[in-house]
């Protein structure tokens, strides 16, 4: 089925023969190749890419846009690694810095308890890699969190944290992940992927888990029954072929395991880090990156725009470029992007605000669980006090 003018795309005289051939493939549900992905970046203008990506998105999900009610816990921002794009971490020697923290176990439980009367369904736990917080500490932490809040989905620990935990505890990834699963961890977030090209990875995050380790940890998680997400850090020193290479490696792993829930491109933000000399990419580049991701990653069901990182208005626009998910209410519980210069200094949206944001873009808001089970369809829900905006 072709809609929203997509059939005209393959007839337009402004579009090259090669792009038309790619559009036809994508519209027929055929997978596009590495070189075709690169060509989309190089030659596709945003109207063309948006129409194609939107067609694919609507075939998968109609005009639904998913969000969840969640909050983050970041146990610490002390980190043994030194990623050049990171604005968030501090070295242990910087103890006392006003922007450094390490939460005690009780502080973490108090955060969980503070949500006791709130209808959140997910807690996202990630942080810096602290040498004293190991596998058994975190396993016990998750067990206690689940005792306080048995119904909550625990999405925790990037592959970077997991690689370090397993290495220090001298267990295989499979053993480590099984221990965490037995203690109540439900899934893995997508962080730490950055950019898979080994040469670039060596330039921006040389000392943390390698590409091969990131992929192996996610493959193992899928094998032991823990689904996961995948991210890509874009808009820094990478070129288009590196973005396609990154997406291609994920597409190949997804063919093998079907364990990824969603793909999340993350725009590099340049404040307060060792890469501040790099200018942030344009909004056009954001739209292109999401659209090409939607077209290229045919075996990923969902494409997420993480609004605290990219901003609310760009998020709304991305709903026409293949995005079907905008993460959650967050509740001012993450510091990763505010410290890197994102507009959202205290990211939090009420359910009403997130629903309004989606409705303003002409879409149907659906509250989901972490694994995309529908919790509530908000398309017909009227809030007592609708926000009014003068246009
Ligand atoms: O891996 C760090 C990124 C990631 C910067 O799975 C930066 O649902 C831009 O992965 N500019 C961690 N990005 C966050 C993450 C995530 C976020 C939301 C949802 C999910 C999910 C996962 O943040 C890191 C890195 O790629 N990051 N610094 C920066 N200056
Ligand atoms: Fe540490 Fe993660 Fe920051 Fe890298 S991105 S320095 S692993 S907190």
JSON list of C-alpha atoms and ligand atoms in Angstrom, two decimals, residues 85 87 124 155 189-192 194 229 231 233 264 266-269 273 304 306 327 336-337 340, ligand 1:
[
{"chain": "A", "resi": 85, "resn": "UNK", "atom": "CA", "xyz": [32.00, 13.15, 24.27]},
{"chain": "A", "resi": 87, "resn": "UNK", "atom": "CA", "xyz": [29.98, 15.74, 29.92]},
{"chain": "A", "resi": 124, "resn": "UNK", "atom": "CA", "xyz": [15.81, 3.00, 33.86]},
{"chain": "A", "resi": 155, "resn": "UNK", "atom": "CA", "xyz": [15.64, -1.68, 32.44]},
{"chain": "A", "resi": 189, "resn": "UNK", "atom": "CA", "xyz": [18.89, -0.11, 27.66]},
{"chain": "A", "resi": 190, "resn": "UNK", "atom": "CA", "xyz": [20.71, 0.71, 24.44]},
{"chain": "A", "resi": 191, "resn": "UNK", "atom": "CA", "xyz": [23.53, 2.94, 25.69]},
{"chain": "A", "resi": 192, "resn": "UNK", "atom": "CA", "xyz": [27.24, 2.53, 25.18]},
{"chain": "A", "resi": 194, "resn": "UNK", "atom": "CA", "xyz": [28.28, 5.06, 20.35]},
{"chain": "A", "resi": 229, "resn": "UNK", "atom": "CA", "xyz": [17.51, -1.41, 22.93]},
{"chain": "A", "resi": 231, "resn": "UNK", "atom": "CA", "xyz": [21.56, 3.48, 20.31]},
{"chain": "A", "resi": 233, "resn": "UNK", "atom": "CA", "xyz": [25.74, 8.49, 18.76]},
{"chain": "A", "resi": 264, "resn": "UNK", "atom": "CA", "xyz": [17.51, 5.24, 19.30]},
{"chain": "A", "resi": 266, "resn": "UNK", "atom": "CA", "xyz": [21.34, 10.06, 19.89]},
{"chain": "A", "resi": 267, "resn": "UNK", "atom": "CA", "xyz": [22.47, 13.46, 18.68]},
{"chain": "A", "resi": 268, "resn": "UNK", "atom": "CA", "xyz": [25.90, 14.49, 19.96]},
{"chain": "A", "resi": 269, "resn": "UNK", "atom": "CA", "xyz": [25.60, 17.53, 22.25]},
{"chain": "A", "resi": 273, "resn": "UNK", "atom": "CA", "xyz": [33.18, 17.83, 27.08]},
{"chain": "A", "resi": 304, "resn": "UNK", "atom": "CA", "xyz": [12.65, 6.20, 19.28]},
{"chain": "A", "resi": 306, "resn": "UNK", "atom": "CA", "xyz": [14.62, 10.64, 23.09]},
{"chain": "A", "resi": 327, "resn": "UNK", "atom": "CA", "xyz": [10.39, 7.49, 25.45]},
{"chain": "A", "resi": 336, "resn": "UNK", "atom": "CA", "xyz": [23.22, 12.94, 30.99]},
{"chain": "A", "resi": 337, "resn": "UNK", "atom": "CA", "xyz": [21.90, 15.50, 28.52]},
{"chain": "A", "resi": 340, "resn": "UNK", "atom": "CA", "xyz": [25.95, 18.15, 27.78]},
{"chain": "B", "resi": 1, "resn": "LIG", "atom": "O1", "xyz": [25.90, 5.76, 25.56]},
{"chain": "B", "resi": 1, "resn": "LIG", "atom": "C1", "xyz": [26.67, 10.62, 26.35]},
{"chain": "B", "resi": 1, "resn": "LIG", "atom": "C2", "xyz": [25.02, 9.18, 25.08]},
{"chain": "B", "resi": 1, "resn": "LIG", "atom": "C3", "xyz": [24.14, 7.36, 26.08]},
{"chain": "B", "resi": 1, "resn": "LIG", "atom": "C4", "xyz": [26.50, 12.46, 25.19]},
{"chain": "B", "resi": 1, "resn": "LIG", "atom": "O2", "xyz": [17.63, 2.41, 25.91]},
{"chain": "B", "resi": 1, "resn": "LIG", "atom": "C5", "xyz": [25.60, 11.53, 24.69]},
{"chain": "B", "resi": 1, "resn": "LIG", "atom": "O3", "xyz": [15.73, 3.42, 26.19]},
{"chain": "B", "resi": 1, "resn": "LIG", "atom": "C6", "xyz": [24.89, 13.04, 23.13]},
{"chain": "B", "resi": 1, "resn": "LIG", "atom": "O4", "xyz": [21.79, 5.20, 25.94]},
{"chain": "B", "resi": 1, "resn": "LIG", "atom": "N1", "xyz": [25.76, 13.98, 23.55]},
{"chain": "B", "resi": 1, "resn": "LIG", "atom": "C7", "xyz": [23.41, 6.90, 27.33]},
{"chain": "B", "resi": 1, "resn": "LIG", "atom": "N2", "xyz": [24.79, 11.82, 23.67]},
{"chain": "B", "resi": 1, "resn": "LIG", "atom": "C8", "xyz": [21.91, 7.15, 27.24]},
{"chain": "B", "resi": 1, "resn": "LIG", "atom": "C9", "xyz": [21.18, 6.07, 26.52]},
{"chain": "B", "resi": 1, "resn": "LIG", "atom": "C10", "xyz": [19.71, 6.03, 26.49]},
{"chain": "B", "resi": 1, "resn": "LIG", "atom": "C11", "xyz": [18.96, 7.17, 26.69]},
{"chain": "B", "resi": 1, "resn": "LIG", "atom": "C12", "xyz": [17.58, 7.08, 26.67]},
{"chain": "B", "resi": 1, "resn": "LIG", "atom": "C13", "xyz": [16.92, 5.89, 26.47]},
{"chain": "B", "resi": 1, "resn": "LIG", "atom": "C14", "xyz": [17.67, 4.75, 26.28]},
{"chain": "B", "resi": 1, "resn": "LIG", "atom": "C15", "xyz": [16.98, 3.44, 26.12]},
{"chain": "B", "resi": 1, "resn": "LIG", "atom": "C16", "xyz": [19.08, 4.81, 26.28]},
{"chain": "B", "resi": 1, "resn": "LIG", "atom": "O5", "xyz": [24.12, 8.78, 26.07]},
{"chain": "B", "resi": 1, "resn": "LIG", "atom": "C17", "xyz": [25.60, 7.06, 25.97]},
{"chain": "B", "resi": 1, "resn": "LIG", "atom": "C18", "xyz": [26.01, 8.04, 24.89]},
{"chain": "B", "resi": 1, "resn": "LIG", "atom": "O6", "xyz": [25.78, 7.51, 23.62]},
{"chain": "B", "resi": 1, "resn": "LIG", "atom": "N3", "xyz": [25.74, 10.41, 25.42]},
{"chain": "B", "resi": 1, "resn": "LIG", "atom": "N4", "xyz": [27.15, 11.89, 26.23]},
{"chain": "B", "resi": 1, "resn": "LIG", "atom": "C19", "xyz": [26.58, 13.74, 24.58]},
{"chain": "B", "resi": 1, "resn": "LIG", "atom": "N5", "xyz": [27.46, 14.66, 24.97]}
]
